[in-house]
Tab-separated table of C-alpha atoms in Angstrom:
chain	number	residue	atom	x	y	z
A	1101	UNK	CA	0.313	0.043	-0.174
A	1102	UNK	CA	0.660	3.541	-0.199
A	1103	UNK	CA	3.333	5.208	2.504
A	1104	UNK	CA	2.921	8.840	4.431
A	1105	UNK	CA	5.302	9.515	6.657
A	1106	UNK	CA	5.919	12.260	9.041
A	1107	UNK	CA	8.766	14.408	10.316
A	1108	UNK	CA	9.849	14.407	13.197
A	1109	UNK	CA	8.033	11.567	15.163
A	1110	UNK	CA	8.233	13.707	18.058
A	1111	UNK	CA	9.339	17.039	19.321
A	1112	UNK	CA	9.883	19.009	22.785
A	1113	UNK	CA	9.445	22.792	22.548
A	1114	UNK	CA	9.139	25.584	24.844
A	1115	UNK	CA	6.125	27.808	24.971
A	1116	UNK	CA	5.952	30.461	22.492
A	1117	UNK	CA	7.994	28.779	20.099
A	1118	UNK	CA	6.455	27.516	16.524
A	1119	UNK	CA	7.092	23.833	15.607
A	1120	UNK	CA	6.701	22.347	11.769
A	1121	UNK	CA	5.703	18.898	11.220
A	1122	UNK	CA	6.288	17.673	7.462
A	1123	UNK	CA	3.689	14.975	6.326
A	1124	UNK	CA	4.854	13.316	2.800
A	1125	UNK	CA	3.861	10.868	0.384
A	1126	UNK	CA	6.733	8.496	-0.278
A	1127	UNK	CA	5.046	6.733	-3.268
A	1128	UNK	CA	2.275	8.568	-4.886
A	1129	UNK	CA	0.881	12.276	-5.138
A	1130	UNK	CA	-1.472	13.532	-2.670
A	1131	UNK	CA	-3.436	16.387	-4.182
A	1132	UNK	CA	-5.269	16.215	-0.650
A	1133	UNK	CA	-3.694	15.711	2.980
A	1134	UNK	CA	-5.859	15.846	5.979
A	1135	UNK	CA	-4.532	16.671	9.580
A	1136	UNK	CA	-5.923	15.042	12.459
A	1137	UNK	CA	-5.239	15.921	16.254
A	1138	UNK	CA	-5.411	13.308	18.697
A	1139	UNK	CA	-5.155	13.584	22.949
A	1140	UNK	CA	-4.372	10.780	25.137
A	1141	UNK	CA	-6.778	8.575	24.800
A	1142	UNK	CA	-9.276	9.881	22.788
A	1143	UNK	CA	-10.102	9.692	19.223
A	1144	UNK	CA	-8.841	11.273	16.474
A	1145	UNK	CA	-10.484	15.134	15.115
A	1146	UNK	CA	-9.901	16.515	11.969
A	1147	UNK	CA	-8.392	19.470	12.082
A	1148	UNK	CA	-7.793	20.853	8.280
A	1149	UNK	CA	-7.992	19.811	4.835
A	1150	UNK	CA	-4.759	20.501	2.912
A	1151	UNK	CA	-4.984	21.097	-0.999
A	1152	UNK	CA	-2.023	21.259	-3.109
A	1153	UNK	CA	-1.470	24.938	-4.672
A	1154	UNK	CA	-4.415	26.196	-2.463
A	1155	UNK	CA	-5.754	27.000	0.878
A	1156	UNK	CA	-6.455	24.701	3.448
A	1157	UNK	CA	-9.647	23.999	4.712
A	1158	UNK	CA	-9.569	23.934	8.393
A	1159	UNK	CA	-12.622	22.496	10.454
A	1160	UNK	CA	-14.766	24.313	13.039
A	1161	UNK	CA	-13.333	25.625	15.832
A	1162	UNK	CA	-9.633	25.460	14.625
A	1163	UNK	CA	-7.556	28.468	14.802
A	1164	UNK	CA	-6.421	29.105	11.146
A	1165	UNK	CA	-3.774	31.414	11.890
A	1166	UNK	CA	-2.680	29.179	14.779
A	1167	UNK	CA	-2.263	25.936	12.505
A	1168	UNK	CA	-0.138	26.888	9.491
A	1169	UNK	CA	-0.946	24.674	6.860
A	1170	UNK	CA	1.166	24.735	3.189
A	1171	UNK	CA	0.946	22.454	0.411
A	1172	UNK	CA	3.776	23.049	-1.535
A	1173	UNK	CA	4.102	20.242	-3.584
A	1174	UNK	CA	1.873	16.709	-4.727
A	1175	UNK	CA	3.908	15.246	-1.979
A	1176	UNK	CA	4.212	17.304	1.027
A	1177	UNK	CA	2.028	19.221	3.124
A	1178	UNK	CA	3.293	20.940	6.535
A	1179	UNK	CA	1.771	21.976	9.604
A	1180	UNK	CA	3.087	24.569	11.496
A	1181	UNK	CA	2.046	25.444	15.285
A	1182	UNK	CA	2.729	28.973	16.028
A	1183	UNK	CA	3.681	30.452	19.584
A	1184	UNK	CA	2.658	27.041	20.966
A	1185	UNK	CA	1.424	26.538	24.293
A	1186	UNK	CA	1.106	23.601	26.905
A	1187	UNK	CA	-2.489	22.962	25.910
A	1188	UNK	CA	-1.216	22.466	22.090
A	1189	UNK	CA	0.648	19.139	23.365
A	1190	UNK	CA	-0.923	16.359	21.335
A	1191	UNK	CA	-0.382	13.709	18.690
A	1192	UNK	CA	-1.116	14.968	15.104
A	1193	UNK	CA	-1.508	12.307	12.418
A	1194	UNK	CA	-1.483	13.423	8.914
A	1195	UNK	CA	-3.200	11.376	6.252
A	1196	UNK	CA	-3.814	11.297	2.270
A	1197	UNK	CA	-5.742	9.321	-0.692
A	1198	UNK	CA	-3.812	7.792	-3.322
A	1199	UNK	CA	-6.042	7.974	-6.294
A	1200	UNK	CA	-3.222	6.287	-8.513
A	1201	UNK	CA	-4.104	3.117	-6.745
A	1202	UNK	CA	-7.566	3.049	-7.454
A	1203	UNK	CA	-8.850	2.978	-4.034
A	1204	UNK	CA	-10.360	6.053	-3.898
A	1205	UNK	CA	-11.935	5.809	-0.325
A	1206	UNK	CA	-8.833	4.468	1.911
A	1207	UNK	CA	-6.949	6.828	3.663
A	1208	UNK	CA	-3.411	6.394	4.278
A	1209	UNK	CA	-2.118	7.547	7.699
A	1210	UNK	CA	1.307	8.851	8.584
A	1211	UNK	CA	2.898	7.572	11.489
A	1212	UNK	CA	2.187	10.634	13.613
A	1213	UNK	CA	4.096	13.012	15.514
A	1214	UNK	CA	3.563	13.763	19.080
A	1215	UNK	CA	4.204	17.143	20.641
A	1216	UNK	CA	5.123	18.593	23.812
A	1217	UNK	CA	5.005	21.919	24.816
A	1218	UNK	CA	6.822	22.700	27.979
B	818	UNK	CA	-20.252	17.207	17.383
B	819	UNK	CA	-20.736	14.609	14.497
B	820	UNK	CA	-18.257	12.162	15.967
B	821	UNK	CA	-19.815	8.856	16.221
B	822	UNK	CA	-19.816	6.552	19.470
B	823	UNK	CA	-18.185	3.087	20.171
B	824	UNK	CA	-18.747	0.817	22.754
B	825	UNK	CA	-17.358	-0.935	24.688
B	826	UNK	CA	-14.603	2.114	25.405
B	827	UNK	CA	-12.650	-0.789	26.693
B	828	UNK	CA	-12.596	-4.667	26.744
B	829	UNK	CA	-10.583	-7.289	28.178
B	830	UNK	CA	-10.342	-10.757	26.631
B	831	UNK	CA	-8.254	-13.939	26.676
B	832	UNK	CA	-6.242	-15.333	23.620
B	833	UNK	CA	-8.671	-17.273	21.706
B	834	UNK	CA	-11.586	-15.526	22.192
B	835	UNK	CA	-14.081	-13.816	20.499
B	836	UNK	CA	-14.020	-9.671	20.286
B	837	UNK	CA	-17.091	-7.663	19.341
B	838	UNK	CA	-17.152	-3.945	19.033
B	839	UNK	CA	-19.841	-1.841	17.977
B	840	UNK	CA	-20.025	1.649	16.340
B	841	UNK	CA	-22.771	4.007	16.065
B	842	UNK	CA	-23.169	7.065	13.788
B	843	UNK	CA	-25.117	10.194	12.972
B	844	UNK	CA	-25.312	10.641	9.508
B	845	UNK	CA	-26.187	8.932	6.068
B	846	UNK	CA	-22.662	7.659	5.088
B	847	UNK	CA	-20.778	6.532	1.763
B	848	UNK	CA	-18.456	4.360	3.186
B	849	UNK	CA	-17.784	2.850	6.755
B	850	UNK	CA	-14.097	1.893	7.762
B	851	UNK	CA	-12.407	0.072	10.558
B	852	UNK	CA	-8.525	0.742	11.587
B	853	UNK	CA	-6.549	-0.147	14.230
B	854	UNK	CA	-3.776	1.993	16.603
B	855	UNK	CA	-1.460	0.529	18.298
B	856	UNK	CA	-0.499	2.888	21.295
B	857	UNK	CA	1.158	6.025	20.301
B	858	UNK	CA	1.398	5.115	16.364
B	859	UNK	CA	-0.293	5.696	13.305
B	860	UNK	CA	-3.343	4.096	11.805
B	861	UNK	CA	-3.865	0.780	10.149
B	862	UNK	CA	-6.692	0.331	7.524
B	863	UNK	CA	-8.508	-3.415	8.203
B	864	UNK	CA	-11.613	-2.751	6.223
B	865	UNK	CA	-13.719	-1.036	4.238
B	866	UNK	CA	-17.677	-1.562	4.074
B	867	UNK	CA	-19.803	0.126	1.492
B	868	UNK	CA	-23.305	1.564	2.611
B	869	UNK	CA	-24.749	-1.225	0.335
B	870	UNK	CA	-23.371	-3.805	1.643
B	871	UNK	CA	-24.209	-5.496	4.674
B	872	UNK	CA	-21.185	-7.799	5.847
B	873	UNK	CA	-17.615	-8.249	4.965
B	874	UNK	CA	-14.634	-10.697	5.973
B	875	UNK	CA	-11.297	-10.285	5.882
B	876	UNK	CA	-9.542	-12.968	7.455
B	877	UNK	CA	-9.924	-13.136	10.885
B	878	UNK	CA	-11.858	-10.063	10.922
B	879	UNK	CA	-16.423	-9.755	10.402
B	880	UNK	CA	-17.873	-6.506	9.863
B	881	UNK	CA	-21.662	-5.748	9.443
B	882	UNK	CA	-23.207	-2.669	8.699
B	883	UNK	CA	-26.679	-1.486	9.689
B	884	UNK	CA	-27.811	1.396	7.792
B	885	UNK	CA	-31.336	1.753	9.304
B	886	UNK	CA	-29.853	1.745	12.770
B	887	UNK	CA	-26.962	3.708	11.677
B	888	UNK	CA	-24.265	0.957	13.344
B	889	UNK	CA	-21.672	-1.457	12.683
B	890	UNK	CA	-20.073	-3.831	14.217
B	891	UNK	CA	-16.340	-5.496	14.064
B	892	UNK	CA	-15.934	-8.969	15.217
B	893	UNK	CA	-12.492	-10.192	15.769
B	894	UNK	CA	-12.209	-14.160	15.975
B	895	UNK	CA	-9.474	-16.440	17.721
B	896	UNK	CA	-8.079	-13.217	19.445
B	897	UNK	CA	-4.395	-13.076	19.996
B	898	UNK	CA	-2.191	-10.738	22.068
B	899	UNK	CA	-0.792	-9.241	18.827
B	900	UNK	CA	-4.538	-7.633	18.304
B	901	UNK	CA	-4.179	-5.663	21.793
B	902	UNK	CA	-4.547	-2.064	20.068
B	903	UNK	CA	-7.206	0.638	20.001
B	904	UNK	CA	-9.702	0.197	17.109
B	905	UNK	CA	-12.008	3.303	15.505
B	906	UNK	CA	-14.725	3.340	13.066
B	907	UNK	CA	-14.491	6.294	10.322
B	908	UNK	CA	-17.648	7.402	8.214
B	909	UNK	CA	-17.158	9.304	4.994
B	910	UNK	CA	-19.892	10.937	2.900
B	911	UNK	CA	-18.743	10.620	-0.394
B	912	UNK	CA	-15.504	9.669	-2.482
B	913	UNK	CA	-12.429	10.749	-1.205
B	914	UNK	CA	-14.297	12.865	1.604
B	915	UNK	CA	-12.917	13.739	5.044
B	916	UNK	CA	-13.290	10.908	7.579
B	917	UNK	CA	-15.511	11.058	11.113
B	918	UNK	CA	-13.698	8.897	13.817
B	919	UNK	CA	-15.644	7.417	16.338
B	920	UNK	CA	-14.598	7.326	19.920
B	921	UNK	CA	-12.769	4.304	19.655
B	922	UNK	CA	-12.486	0.813	21.424
B	923	UNK	CA	-9.648	-0.183	23.661
B	924	UNK	CA	-8.855	-4.190	23.201
B	925	UNK	CA	-6.678	-5.756	25.427
B	926	UNK	CA	-5.713	-9.294	24.674
B	927	UNK	CA	-4.284	-11.269	27.385
B	928	UNK	CA	-2.374	-14.701	27.497
């Protein structure tokens, strides 16, 4: 199946700093990627839909100025958490569809990035 | 919130037993999928069932879907310790659309 990677796998930062998380589709092109956030022992909540070459679509309640998403190429989307605070500590996961595989309904997920803000 | 509900929240069984977890959702769907997540890891796709299907099998997995009740169940037969993980259902409303995840079931399989 298609492979999605994330970098870094974990990051610790000080409050007030910005953190960038990369999501890459390794063997396919992804015009659309999704960013999720998951708090401990909870489910995944969709934050935004990242569209290559255009602005991201954010879910209700997600601050677009705090969570900057850039989908600069067909294989890379980045999520930048600006001025991070301890409440932003979470597990961030990206996903993408591989239309080239003929499977239009299966999202392939990255391994996730654990962010801890001190 | 449009998030689906899953029950039980947690399930502990012994190796060899069957595990059943249920998912209920709120809106009409196109597909329902089940994913597994090992602790602190990404999601692994298990099985997809379309809205016009009622049952689907894959190895030790059996999924049912009842669109009239807006519910689905996942049965894992002859469970193994390696099945220990969290299981999530997820629904979509169209091809390549965003997923809405259920609250998840944490399965513990003991030897």
